[in-house]
């Protein structure tokens, strides 16, 4: 049996308008991107079990009093006409309150219904423009046992605030609102934010992230992904490991947070093959110079990047001290929004994993507190999530160190998440066993995984029966000059014709100074000419650099400036599409005559550069990648063998 009190949310007058904190801006941005069809991952839920005599109406009145007490609990969020996001505070709102009675159900059905009701309440989406963004569900489980489920949008409250809300709620329930001290308003914190020196903070973040050219990702980038509720794996670390982590932190005068961050950095480094990694972390965001901040209610936390350079020869103890000092220096600047920080680094996401070490105030519901009325709080459990593919949550509980990995099930499966968590545990254990052990000596793989990779997946040794591409091509042209080599529409070239045209290009390039190690830019559209040009460059000993003439002129100019080609090989039809400021010598493919013999010897080896390819780069600036002849040969032979092609 249930009855519901869902008031029509009619605004009763505007009390004020406030700016948003950095994370509030981010959450509003994600909400606006969301199509509203799937779950809202930022709907947060807290469930508290209440044992003993309970006056439901009195509890509802106490919760409503908190909404009157804290103006920011009456906030709605929207963008004004200028496009600037604001939170508007209503003078009055009615508390959404629902009650359910499960005492008529058998015990097994009762527990199932308890979970169903909480899930149903969590998936009901909030309209951020329709406050209040908090609602309550009171479920009567037995005559003297209730569960209070508080659901709110994360844009309203952080984890630190929930114990404050609970403490105030039951103070009002027992003694009335007059028993609470005067409220310290959330707007005080927003005023503090507005007064910070942005110039210095921006400079600090620029220096911190200088040289980061691409994101540290464990999952493919997917800006258009639908929202998904994460699944999770969790474990309680063995008691000896939990104690060892505490001793490691104490001996190095560092925090649990620093130990976890370095361990996660090592795991990321091994999984990505990088020694410079970036991940996100959640900071408390409660500045000590804001009076009363520890008892304020609102969203103070912020997500900021953590960059860790992994020196494989550095002992763990020194790496911990270095990381702690780096993060301490960043402390005064961790109020800046993530979007702004990423823009300072060049734009684009910097990471897809986050780490949270929970350090909230003691939750009164976790201690079995008994109130004067006889009501006893017998436990509290929270449910929250993020939009990131992987989120590591570590907390110290009465039972020990709890670790949890939330993962998007469309990007990771349960087994993969478990493996990552085991690797983290392996890294932590190795560090605890020997704090002077070099970071690079710690292996994230167990014996079975290493054997599978080395003797199984990586058993790729094979004999490649062909030489590098220019040499192989010369052999094909000599053996079967009449055989068809290239077909492009109506144009057909035999191996002999392709050879003579490529040799003509090679001889001309040699004449103008191209040799082993030279880079030759190819401003040639996709055609038979492009094949002729690539082979000609290889026969001359150079490495070809494809230039897409559809790119913007400034991008082409940057690539040519960065690669410093010895010459540009183009055609009469395309040469005028090159940047006008280019001073690189130009050779027109149309004017090169075929030749029967090379003017010199083709002496390229597997280690010589075959081509240079520019990728977009995560920051938008192109980056050149040099591919050697051996890699090109191995790839072509491997692909040819897979599709059943002969070597010619």
Coordinates of C-alpha atoms in Angstrom, one line a residue:
X1 CA 0.0 0.0 0.0
X2 CA 1.5 3.4 -1.0
X3 CA 0.3 6.9 -0.9
X4 CA 2.0 9.8 -2.6
X5 CA 2.3 13.5 -2.0
X6 CA 3.8 14.9 -5.2
X7 CA 3.0 18.7 -5.2
X8 CA 2.5 20.7 -8.3
X9 CA 5.8 22.6 -8.4
X10 CA 4.5 26.1 -8.9
X11 CA 7.1 28.8 -8.2
X12 CA 6.1 31.1 -5.4
X13 CA 8.5 33.9 -6.0
X14 CA 12.1 34.4 -6.7
X15 CA 14.5 34.9 -3.7
X16 CA 17.7 35.4 -5.7
X17 CA 20.0 34.3 -8.5
X18 CA 23.5 32.9 -7.9
X19 CA 26.3 31.8 -10.1
X20 CA 27.4 28.1 -10.3
X21 CA 30.4 26.4 -8.9
X22 CA 32.7 24.8 -11.5
X23 CA 31.3 21.3 -11.0
X24 CA 27.7 22.5 -11.1
X25 CA 28.5 24.0 -14.5
X26 CA 29.8 20.7 -15.7
X27 CA 26.8 18.8 -14.4
X28 CA 24.4 21.2 -16.0
X29 CA 26.4 20.9 -19.3
X30 CA 26.0 17.1 -19.1
X31 CA 22.3 17.4 -18.3
X32 CA 21.8 19.7 -21.3
X33 CA 23.6 17.2 -23.6
X34 CA 21.5 14.3 -22.3
X35 CA 18.5 13.5 -24.4
X36 CA 16.4 12.7 -21.4
X37 CA 15.7 9.2 -22.4
X38 CA 18.2 7.1 -20.5
X39 CA 19.1 7.1 -16.8
X40 CA 20.6 10.1 -15.1
X41 CA 23.9 8.9 -13.7
X42 CA 24.0 12.0 -11.5
X43 CA 20.9 11.1 -9.5
X44 CA 22.3 10.3 -6.0
X45 CA 20.5 8.3 -3.4
X46 CA 21.0 7.8 0.3
X47 CA 19.1 5.1 2.3
X48 CA 18.9 5.2 6.1
X49 CA 17.3 2.5 8.2
X50 CA 15.4 3.8 11.3
X51 CA 14.6 1.4 14.1
X52 CA 12.0 2.3 16.8
X53 CA 9.0 4.5 17.1
X54 CA 8.8 7.0 14.2
X55 CA 6.4 9.9 13.6
X56 CA 6.3 10.1 9.8
X57 CA 4.6 13.5 9.6
X58 CA 7.1 14.9 12.1
X59 CA 10.0 13.6 10.0
X60 CA 8.5 15.1 6.8
X61 CA 8.2 18.5 8.6
X62 CA 11.8 18.3 9.7
X63 CA 13.0 17.7 6.1
X64 CA 10.8 20.5 4.8
X65 CA 12.4 22.8 7.5
X66 CA 15.8 22.0 6.0
X67 CA 14.6 23.2 2.6
X68 CA 13.5 26.5 4.3
X69 CA 16.8 26.7 6.2
X70 CA 19.2 26.2 3.2
X71 CA 18.4 28.4 0.3
X72 CA 20.5 26.4 -2.2
X73 CA 18.2 23.4 -1.6
X74 CA 15.5 25.4 -3.3
X75 CA 17.7 26.0 -6.4
X76 CA 16.8 25.4 -10.0
X77 CA 19.3 25.6 -12.8
X78 CA 19.0 27.1 -16.3
X79 CA 20.8 29.2 -18.8
X80 CA 19.7 32.8 -19.2
X81 CA 19.2 34.6 -22.5
X82 CA 23.0 35.5 -22.7
X83 CA 23.8 31.8 -22.5
X84 CA 25.3 32.1 -19.0
X85 CA 24.2 29.4 -16.6
X86 CA 22.7 30.5 -13.2
X87 CA 20.9 28.9 -10.2
X88 CA 17.7 30.6 -9.2
X89 CA 16.5 30.4 -5.7
X90 CA 12.7 30.2 -5.0
X91 CA 11.3 31.6 -1.8
X92 CA 9.2 28.5 -1.1
X93 CA 9.1 25.0 -2.5
X94 CA 7.1 22.0 -1.4
X95 CA 9.0 18.9 -0.4
X96 CA 8.3 15.9 -2.7
X97 CA 7.4 13.2 -0.1
X98 CA 6.2 9.7 -0.7
X99 CA 5.4 6.9 1.7
X100 CA 5.0 3.2 1.2
X101 CA 3.9 0.5 3.6
X102 CA 5.3 -3.1 3.0
X103 CA 4.2 -4.7 6.3
X104 CA 1.4 -6.6 4.6
X105 CA 3.9 -8.5 2.3
X106 CA 5.7 -11.7 3.2
X107 CA 9.4 -11.2 4.3
X108 CA 11.0 -12.3 1.0
X109 CA 8.6 -10.2 -1.1
X110 CA 9.1 -7.3 1.2
X111 CA 12.9 -7.1 0.6
X112 CA 12.4 -7.4 -3.2
X113 CA 9.8 -4.6 -3.1
X114 CA 12.1 -2.5 -0.9
X115 CA 14.8 -2.6 -3.6
X116 CA 12.3 -2.0 -6.4
X117 CA 10.8 1.1 -4.8
X118 CA 14.3 2.6 -4.3
X119 CA 15.3 1.8 -7.8
X120 CA 12.1 3.3 -9.2
X121 CA 12.7 6.5 -7.3
X122 CA 16.3 6.8 -8.4
X123 CA 15.5 6.4 -12.1
X124 CA 12.8 9.1 -12.1
X125 CA 14.6 12.0 -13.7
X126 CA 14.9 15.5 -12.2
X127 CA 14.1 18.5 -14.3
X128 CA 16.9 20.9 -13.3
X129 CA 14.8 23.9 -14.0
X130 CA 12.0 22.7 -11.6
X131 CA 13.2 22.8 -7.9
X132 CA 13.5 21.3 -5.5
X133 CA 15.9 18.7 -6.8
X134 CA 15.5 16.5 -3.8
X135 CA 12.8 14.1 -2.8
X136 CA 12.1 11.6 0.0
X137 CA 10.6 8.1 0.1
X138 CA 9.7 6.7 3.5
X139 CA 9.2 2.9 3.5
X140 CA 7.6 1.1 6.4
X141 CA 9.3 -2.3 6.6
X142 CA 8.0 -3.5 9.9
X143 CA 6.0 -1.9 12.7
X144 CA 9.1 -0.3 14.2
X145 CA 11.5 -0.4 11.2
X146 CA 11.5 2.2 8.4
X147 CA 13.8 3.1 5.6
X148 CA 14.2 6.7 4.6
X149 CA 15.4 7.1 1.0
X150 CA 16.6 10.5 0.0
X151 CA 17.2 11.1 -3.7
X152 CA 18.7 14.3 -5.1
X153 CA 20.6 15.5 -8.1
X154 CA 24.3 15.7 -7.6
X155 CA 24.3 19.3 -8.7
X156 CA 22.7 20.1 -5.3
X157 CA 24.8 18.2 -2.8
X158 CA 28.2 16.4 -2.4
X159 CA 29.0 13.4 -0.3
X160 CA 30.4 15.6 2.5
X161 CA 27.1 17.4 2.8
X162 CA 24.9 14.3 3.4
X163 CA 26.1 13.6 7.0
X164 CA 25.5 17.3 7.7
X165 CA 21.9 17.0 6.3
X166 CA 21.3 13.8 8.3
X167 CA 22.6 15.4 11.5
X168 CA 20.5 18.5 11.0
X169 CA 17.4 16.5 10.0
X170 CA 17.3 14.5 13.2
X171 CA 18.2 17.5 15.3
X172 CA 15.1 19.2 14.0
X173 CA 13.1 16.0 14.3
X174 CA 14.1 15.7 18.0
X175 CA 14.4 19.4 19.1
X176 CA 13.0 21.6 16.5
X177 CA 14.6 24.0 14.0
X178 CA 15.5 26.5 16.8
X179 CA 18.1 24.0 18.1
X180 CA 20.3 24.5 15.0
X181 CA 22.9 27.3 14.9
X182 CA 22.4 30.0 12.3
X183 CA 23.0 28.7 8.8
X184 CA 26.2 29.5 6.9
X185 CA 24.9 30.1 3.4
X186 CA 26.3 28.4 0.3
X187 CA 26.5 31.8 -1.4
X188 CA 29.5 32.6 0.9
X189 CA 31.5 29.9 -0.9
X190 CA 30.4 31.2 -4.3
X191 CA 31.5 34.6 -3.3
X192 CA 34.9 33.2 -2.3
X193 CA 35.2 31.5 -5.6
X194 CA 34.5 34.7 -7.5
X195 CA 37.3 36.5 -5.5
X196 CA 40.1 34.1 -6.5
X197 CA 43.0 35.2 -8.6
X198 CA 42.3 33.5 -11.9
X199 CA 45.5 34.7 -13.6
X200 CA 47.8 32.9 -11.2
X201 CA 45.7 29.8 -11.2
X202 CA 45.6 29.6 -15.0
X203 CA 49.4 29.9 -15.1
X204 CA 49.8 27.1 -12.6
X205 CA 47.6 24.7 -14.6
X206 CA 49.4 25.6 -17.9
X207 CA 52.7 24.7 -16.3
X208 CA 51.3 21.5 -14.8
X209 CA 49.9 20.2 -18.0
X210 CA 52.6 21.6 -20.4
X211 CA 53.6 18.9 -22.9
X212 CA 50.5 16.7 -22.5
X213 CA 49.6 16.1 -26.1
X214 CA 46.9 13.4 -25.8
X215 CA 44.5 11.9 -23.4
X216 CA 45.2 9.0 -21.2
X217 CA 42.4 6.6 -22.1
X218 CA 41.6 3.0 -21.3
X219 CA 38.4 3.1 -23.5
X220 CA 37.9 4.3 -27.0
X221 CA 36.8 7.9 -27.2
X222 CA 33.1 8.3 -27.7
X223 CA 31.6 11.8 -27.4
X224 CA 28.2 10.6 -28.7
X225 CA 27.7 7.8 -26.2
X226 CA 24.4 7.4 -24.4
X227 CA 24.3 7.7 -20.7
X228 CA 24.7 4.4 -18.9
X229 CA 24.4 3.5 -15.3
X230 CA 27.7 1.9 -14.3
X231 CA 28.1 -1.6 -12.8
X232 CA 30.7 -2.2 -10.2
X233 CA 33.2 -4.6 -8.7
X234 CA 34.3 -4.2 -5.1
X235 CA 36.5 -5.8 -2.6
X236 CA 37.7 -5.4 0.9
X237 CA 41.5 -5.5 0.9
X238 CA 43.1 -8.2 3.1
X239 CA 43.7 -6.8 6.6
X240 CA 47.5 -7.1 6.3
X241 CA 47.5 -5.1 3.1
X242 CA 45.2 -2.4 4.5
X243 CA 47.5 -2.1 7.6
X244 CA 50.6 -2.1 5.3
X245 CA 49.1 0.8 3.2
X246 CA 48.5 2.8 6.4
X247 CA 52.1 2.1 7.6
X248 CA 53.5 3.0 4.1
X249 CA 51.6 6.3 4.2
X250 CA 52.6 7.1 7.8
X251 CA 56.3 6.3 7.3
X252 CA 56.5 8.6 4.3
X253 CA 54.3 11.3 5.8
X254 CA 51.9 11.0 2.9
X255 CA 48.1 10.5 2.7
X256 CA 46.1 7.4 1.7
X257 CA 45.0 9.5 -1.3
X258 CA 48.7 9.9 -2.5
X259 CA 49.3 6.1 -2.1
X260 CA 46.2 5.3 -4.1
X261 CA 46.9 7.9 -6.8
X262 CA 50.5 6.6 -7.4
X263 CA 49.3 3.0 -7.5
X264 CA 46.6 3.9 -10.1
X265 CA 49.1 5.9 -12.1
X266 CA 51.3 2.8 -12.3
X267 CA 48.4 0.6 -13.4
X268 CA 47.5 3.2 -16.1
X269 CA 51.0 3.4 -17.2
X270 CA 51.3 -0.4 -17.7
X271 CA 47.9 -0.6 -19.4
X272 CA 48.6 2.2 -21.8
X273 CA 52.3 1.7 -22.3
X274 CA 53.0 5.3 -21.1
X275 CA 55.2 6.9 -18.5
X276 CA 53.3 10.1 -18.4
X277 CA 49.7 9.6 -17.4
X278 CA 46.7 11.8 -16.5
X279 CA 43.6 10.8 -14.6
X280 CA 40.9 12.7 -12.7
X281 CA 40.4 13.1 -9.0
X282 CA 37.7 14.5 -6.9
X283 CA 38.8 17.2 -4.4
X284 CA 36.8 18.3 -1.4
X285 CA 36.8 21.9 -2.5
X286 CA 36.0 23.3 1.0
X287 CA 38.6 26.1 1.5
X288 CA 39.6 26.6 5.2
X289 CA 39.5 30.4 4.8
X290 CA 35.7 30.3 4.4
X291 CA 34.2 30.5 7.9
X292 CA 31.9 27.6 8.8
X293 CA 32.7 25.7 5.5
X294 CA 32.8 22.3 7.3
X295 CA 29.1 22.5 8.2
X296 CA 27.9 24.0 4.9
X297 CA 25.5 22.2 2.6
X298 CA 26.0 22.2 -1.1
X299 CA 28.2 21.1 -4.0
X300 CA 31.8 22.0 -3.1
X301 CA 33.8 19.1 -4.7
X302 CA 35.5 19.5 -8.0
X303 CA 37.1 17.2 -10.6
X304 CA 40.6 18.1 -11.6
X305 CA 43.4 16.3 -13.5
X306 CA 46.2 14.5 -11.8
X307 CA 49.3 14.2 -13.9
X308 CA 51.9 11.7 -12.9
X309 CA 55.3 11.3 -14.6
X310 CA 56.5 7.8 -13.9
X311 CA 60.3 7.5 -13.4
X312 CA 60.9 3.8 -13.6
X313 CA 64.2 4.1 -11.6
X314 CA 62.6 6.2 -8.8
X315 CA 62.0 4.3 -5.5
X316 CA 58.4 4.2 -4.4
X317 CA 59.0 6.2 -1.3
X318 CA 60.5 9.1 -3.3
X319 CA 57.8 8.9 -5.9
X320 CA 55.2 9.2 -3.1
X321 CA 56.8 12.2 -1.6
X322 CA 57.2 13.9 -5.0
X323 CA 53.5 13.3 -5.9
X324 CA 52.3 14.5 -2.5
X325 CA 54.3 17.7 -2.9
X326 CA 53.1 18.3 -6.4
X327 CA 49.5 17.9 -5.4
X328 CA 50.0 20.1 -2.3
X329 CA 51.3 22.9 -4.6
X330 CA 48.2 22.5 -6.7
X331 CA 45.8 22.7 -3.7
X332 CA 45.2 26.4 -3.8
X333 CA 44.3 26.2 -7.5
X334 CA 42.0 23.2 -7.5
X335 CA 38.8 25.3 -7.6
X336 CA 39.1 26.0 -11.4
X337 CA 36.6 24.1 -13.5
X338 CA 37.7 21.1 -15.5
X339 CA 36.5 22.5 -18.8
X340 CA 38.7 25.6 -18.2
X341 CA 41.7 23.5 -17.2
X342 CA 41.4 21.3 -20.3
X343 CA 41.1 24.4 -22.5
X344 CA 44.4 25.7 -20.9
X345 CA 46.0 22.4 -21.9
X346 CA 45.0 22.7 -25.5
X347 CA 41.4 21.5 -25.5
X348 CA 39.8 18.1 -25.5
X349 CA 39.4 15.5 -22.7
X350 CA 42.6 14.6 -20.8
X351 CA 41.4 11.4 -19.2
X352 CA 38.7 8.8 -19.0
X353 CA 39.3 7.4 -15.5
X354 CA 38.8 9.1 -12.1
X355 CA 39.9 8.3 -8.6
X356 CA 38.1 9.2 -5.4
X357 CA 39.4 8.5 -1.9
X358 CA 36.5 9.1 0.4
X359 CA 37.2 11.1 3.5
X360 CA 33.8 12.3 4.6
X361 CA 32.8 13.3 8.2
X362 CA 31.7 10.5 10.4
X363 CA 28.1 9.5 9.4
X364 CA 25.9 9.5 12.4
X365 CA 23.8 6.7 10.8
X366 CA 26.9 4.5 10.7
X367 CA 27.3 4.4 14.4
X368 CA 24.0 3.0 15.5
X369 CA 23.1 6.3 17.2
X370 CA 20.0 6.3 19.3
X371 CA 18.0 9.5 19.6
X372 CA 16.2 10.8 22.7
X373 CA 12.9 9.7 21.2
X374 CA 14.1 6.1 21.1
X375 CA 14.6 6.1 17.4
X376 CA 17.8 4.4 16.4
X377 CA 19.7 4.9 13.2
X378 CA 21.0 1.5 12.2
X379 CA 22.8 2.2 8.9
X380 CA 23.2 4.3 5.9
X381 CA 24.1 3.4 2.3
X382 CA 24.7 5.7 -0.6
X383 CA 24.4 5.2 -4.3
X384 CA 26.1 7.5 -6.8
X385 CA 27.9 7.3 -10.2
X386 CA 29.8 9.4 -12.8
X387 CA 29.8 9.5 -16.6
X388 CA 33.4 8.3 -16.8
X389 CA 34.2 4.8 -18.2
X390 CA 36.1 3.8 -15.0
X391 CA 35.9 5.3 -11.5
X392 CA 38.0 4.0 -8.7
X393 CA 36.6 4.6 -5.2
X394 CA 38.7 3.9 -2.1
X395 CA 37.5 4.3 1.5
X396 CA 38.7 3.4 4.9
X397 CA 35.9 1.7 6.9
X398 CA 35.6 0.0 10.2
X399 CA 36.2 -3.3 8.4
X400 CA 39.3 -2.1 6.6
X401 CA 40.2 -0.5 3.2
X402 CA 37.4 -0.9 0.7
X403 CA 38.1 -0.6 -3.0
X404 CA 35.4 -0.3 -5.7
X405 CA 35.6 0.1 -9.5
X406 CA 32.6 1.5 -11.3
X407 CA 32.6 0.7 -15.0
X408 CA 30.5 1.3 -18.0
X409 CA 29.2 -2.1 -19.1
X410 CA 29.2 -1.1 -22.8
X411 CA 33.0 -0.5 -22.6
X412 CA 34.2 -3.0 -20.0
X413 CA 32.9 -6.4 -18.9
X414 CA 32.9 -7.6 -15.3
X415 CA 36.0 -9.8 -15.8
X416 CA 38.0 -6.9 -17.2
X417 CA 37.1 -4.7 -14.3
X418 CA 38.0 -7.4 -11.8
X419 CA 41.4 -7.8 -13.5
X420 CA 42.1 -4.1 -13.3
X421 CA 41.2 -4.1 -9.6
X422 CA 43.4 -7.1 -9.0
X423 CA 46.3 -5.3 -10.7
X424 CA 45.8 -2.3 -8.4
X425 CA 45.9 -4.6 -5.4
X426 CA 49.1 -6.2 -6.8
X427 CA 50.8 -2.9 -7.2
X428 CA 49.8 -1.8 -3.7
X429 CA 51.1 -5.0 -2.2
X430 CA 54.5 -4.7 -4.0
X431 CA 54.8 -1.1 -2.7
X432 CA 54.0 -2.1 0.8
X433 CA 56.5 -5.0 0.8
X434 CA 59.4 -2.7 -0.3
X435 CA 59.0 1.1 -0.3
X436 CA 62.5 1.5 -1.7
X437 CA 61.7 -0.7 -4.7
X438 CA 61.9 1.2 -8.1
X439 CA 58.5 2.0 -9.5
X440 CA 59.5 0.3 -12.8
X441 CA 60.1 -3.0 -11.1
X442 CA 56.5 -3.5 -10.1
X443 CA 54.6 -5.9 -12.4
X444 CA 50.9 -5.5 -12.7
X445 CA 50.5 -9.0 -14.2
X446 CA 50.3 -12.3 -12.4
X447 CA 52.2 -15.4 -13.6
X448 CA 49.3 -16.7 -15.7
X449 CA 48.6 -13.4 -17.4
X450 CA 52.3 -12.9 -18.2
X451 CA 52.6 -16.4 -19.7
X452 CA 49.5 -15.9 -21.8
X453 CA 50.8 -12.6 -23.2
X454 CA 54.4 -13.7 -23.8
X455 CA 53.9 -17.3 -24.9
X456 CA 50.4 -16.9 -26.4
X457 CA 49.1 -13.5 -27.6
X458 CA 52.6 -12.2 -28.4
X459 CA 53.9 -15.4 -30.1
X460 CA 54.1 -13.5 -33.4
X461 CA 57.5 -14.6 -34.6
X462 CA 57.4 -15.4 -38.3
X463 CA 59.7 -15.6 -41.3
X464 CA 58.8 -12.9 -43.8
X465 CA 59.9 -14.2 -47.3
X466 CA 60.1 -10.8 -48.9
X467 CA 62.5 -7.8 -48.7
X468 CA 61.6 -4.2 -48.1
X469 CA 59.0 -2.8 -50.5
X470 CA 61.4 -1.1 -53.0
X471 CA 63.5 -4.2 -53.3
X472 CA 60.5 -6.5 -53.5
X473 CA 58.9 -4.2 -56.2
X474 CA 62.2 -4.3 -58.3
X475 CA 62.1 -8.1 -58.2
X476 CA 58.4 -8.2 -59.3
X477 CA 59.1 -5.9 -62.2
X478 CA 62.0 -8.0 -63.3
X479 CA 60.0 -11.3 -63.1
X480 CA 56.7 -10.3 -64.6
X481 CA 56.9 -7.0 -66.4
X482 CA 53.7 -7.6 -68.3
X483 CA 51.5 -8.5 -65.3
X484 CA 49.0 -5.9 -64.3
X485 CA 50.2 -3.9 -61.3
X486 CA 47.9 -1.0 -60.8
X487 CA 44.3 -0.4 -61.9
X488 CA 42.5 3.0 -61.4
X489 CA 39.3 3.4 -63.3
X490 CA 40.3 3.2 -67.0
X491 CA 44.0 3.5 -66.3
X492 CA 46.1 0.3 -66.1
X493 CA 49.8 -0.1 -65.6
X494 CA 51.8 -3.3 -65.8
X495 CA 54.7 -3.9 -63.5
X496 CA 57.1 -2.9 -66.2
X497 CA 55.3 0.4 -66.9
X498 CA 55.0 1.1 -63.2
X499 CA 58.8 0.3 -62.7
X500 CA 59.9 2.7 -65.5
X501 CA 57.7 5.5 -64.2
X502 CA 58.8 5.0 -60.6
X503 CA 62.5 4.8 -61.7
X504 CA 62.1 8.1 -63.5
X505 CA 60.8 9.7 -60.4
X506 CA 63.6 8.2 -58.3
X507 CA 66.3 9.4 -60.7
X508 CA 64.9 13.0 -60.6
X509 CA 64.7 13.0 -56.8
X510 CA 68.3 11.7 -56.6
X511 CA 69.3 14.5 -59.0
X512 CA 67.9 17.2 -56.6
X513 CA 69.5 15.7 -53.6
X514 CA 67.1 13.2 -52.1
X515 CA 68.8 10.2 -50.4
X516 CA 68.4 7.8 -47.5
X517 CA 66.6 9.6 -44.7
X518 CA 65.3 12.4 -46.8
X519 CA 61.6 13.3 -46.5
X520 CA 59.6 13.9 -49.7
X521 CA 56.2 15.5 -49.4
X522 CA 53.6 14.1 -51.8
X523 CA 51.0 16.7 -52.8
X524 CA 49.4 14.2 -55.2
X525 CA 45.7 13.2 -55.2
X526 CA 44.8 9.5 -54.8
X527 CA 45.5 8.1 -58.2
X528 CA 48.0 6.0 -60.2
X529 CA 50.3 8.9 -59.9
X530 CA 50.3 8.5 -56.1
X531 CA 51.5 4.9 -56.4
X532 CA 54.2 6.0 -58.8
X533 CA 55.3 8.7 -56.5
X534 CA 55.4 6.5 -53.4
X535 CA 57.5 3.8 -55.1
X536 CA 59.7 6.4 -56.7
X537 CA 60.5 8.0 -53.3
X538 CA 61.3 4.6 -51.8
X539 CA 63.6 3.7 -54.7
X540 CA 65.5 7.0 -54.1
X541 CA 65.9 6.0 -50.5
X542 CA 63.6 8.6 -49.1
X543 CA 60.5 8.6 -46.9
X544 CA 57.2 9.9 -48.4
X545 CA 55.0 12.3 -46.5
X546 CA 51.4 12.3 -47.8
X547 CA 49.8 15.8 -47.8
X548 CA 46.0 16.0 -48.0
X549 CA 45.4 19.1 -50.1
X550 CA 41.8 19.3 -48.7
X551 CA 43.4 20.3 -45.4
X552 CA 43.3 24.1 -44.4
X553 CA 46.3 26.0 -45.7
X554 CA 47.6 26.7 -42.3
X555 CA 47.5 23.0 -41.3
X556 CA 49.5 22.1 -44.5
X557 CA 51.9 24.9 -43.8
X558 CA 52.5 23.6 -40.2
X559 CA 53.1 20.0 -41.4
X560 CA 55.6 21.1 -44.1
X561 CA 57.4 23.4 -41.5
X562 CA 57.5 20.6 -38.9
X563 CA 58.6 17.8 -41.2
X564 CA 61.1 19.9 -43.2
X565 CA 60.9 17.8 -46.4
X566 CA 63.7 18.1 -48.9
X567 CA 61.3 18.5 -51.8
X568 CA 57.6 18.5 -52.6
X569 CA 56.4 16.1 -55.3
X570 CA 53.2 17.4 -56.9
X571 CA 51.4 17.8 -60.3
X572 CA 50.5 20.8 -62.4
X573 CA 46.9 20.5 -61.4
X574 CA 47.5 20.4 -57.6
X575 CA 50.7 22.5 -57.1
X576 CA 48.7 25.8 -56.9
X577 CA 46.8 24.4 -53.9
X578 CA 49.9 24.4 -51.8
X579 CA 50.4 27.3 -49.3
X580 CA 51.8 30.3 -51.0
X581 CA 54.4 30.9 -48.3
X582 CA 56.0 27.4 -48.9
X583 CA 59.7 27.7 -49.9
X584 CA 60.3 23.9 -50.3
X585 CA 61.7 23.0 -53.8
X586 CA 58.9 21.6 -56.0
X587 CA 59.2 18.7 -58.5
X588 CA 56.2 18.2 -60.9
X589 CA 55.4 14.6 -61.5
X590 CA 54.0 15.4 -64.9
X591 CA 57.4 16.6 -66.2
X592 CA 59.3 13.5 -65.1
X593 CA 60.2 11.1 -67.9
X594 CA 60.2 7.3 -67.4
X595 CA 63.5 5.5 -67.2
X596 CA 64.7 2.0 -67.6
X597 CA 67.5 1.9 -64.9
X598 CA 68.1 3.5 -61.6
X599 CA 70.8 6.1 -61.6
X600 CA 72.1 4.8 -58.3
X601 CA 71.6 1.7 -56.0
X602 CA 68.5 1.3 -53.9
X603 CA 70.1 0.5 -50.6
X604 CA 67.3 1.1 -48.1
X605 CA 67.1 -1.3 -45.1
X606 CA 64.4 -2.4 -42.8
X607 CA 65.3 0.3 -40.3
X608 CA 65.1 3.2 -42.7
X609 CA 62.1 5.4 -42.8
X610 CA 59.5 4.4 -45.3
X611 CA 56.9 7.2 -44.7
X612 CA 55.9 9.9 -42.3
X613 CA 52.3 10.2 -41.4
X614 CA 50.7 13.1 -39.5
X615 CA 47.9 12.4 -37.1
X616 CA 45.4 14.9 -35.8
X617 CA 46.8 14.8 -32.2
X618 CA 44.5 15.1 -29.2
X619 CA 45.2 18.8 -28.9
X620 CA 44.4 19.5 -32.5
X621 CA 48.1 20.1 -33.4
X622 CA 49.3 17.5 -36.0
X623 CA 51.9 15.0 -34.8
X624 CA 54.3 13.2 -37.2
X625 CA 54.9 9.4 -36.9
X626 CA 57.8 7.8 -38.7
X627 CA 57.2 4.2 -40.0
X628 CA 60.2 2.2 -41.0
X629 CA 60.5 -0.1 -44.0
X630 CA 60.5 -3.2 -41.8
X631 CA 57.2 -2.4 -40.3
X632 CA 55.6 -1.6 -43.7
X633 CA 57.0 -4.9 -45.1
X634 CA 55.7 -6.9 -42.1
X635 CA 52.3 -5.3 -42.3
X636 CA 51.8 -5.8 -46.1
X637 CA 53.1 -9.4 -45.9
X638 CA 50.8 -10.2 -42.9
X639 CA 47.7 -8.7 -44.6
X640 CA 48.5 -10.3 -47.9
X641 CA 48.8 -13.8 -46.2
X642 CA 45.5 -13.3 -44.4
X643 CA 43.5 -12.6 -47.5
X644 CA 45.4 -15.1 -49.6
X645 CA 47.5 -12.9 -51.8
X646 CA 50.8 -14.1 -53.3
X647 CA 54.0 -12.2 -52.9
X648 CA 54.2 -11.7 -56.6

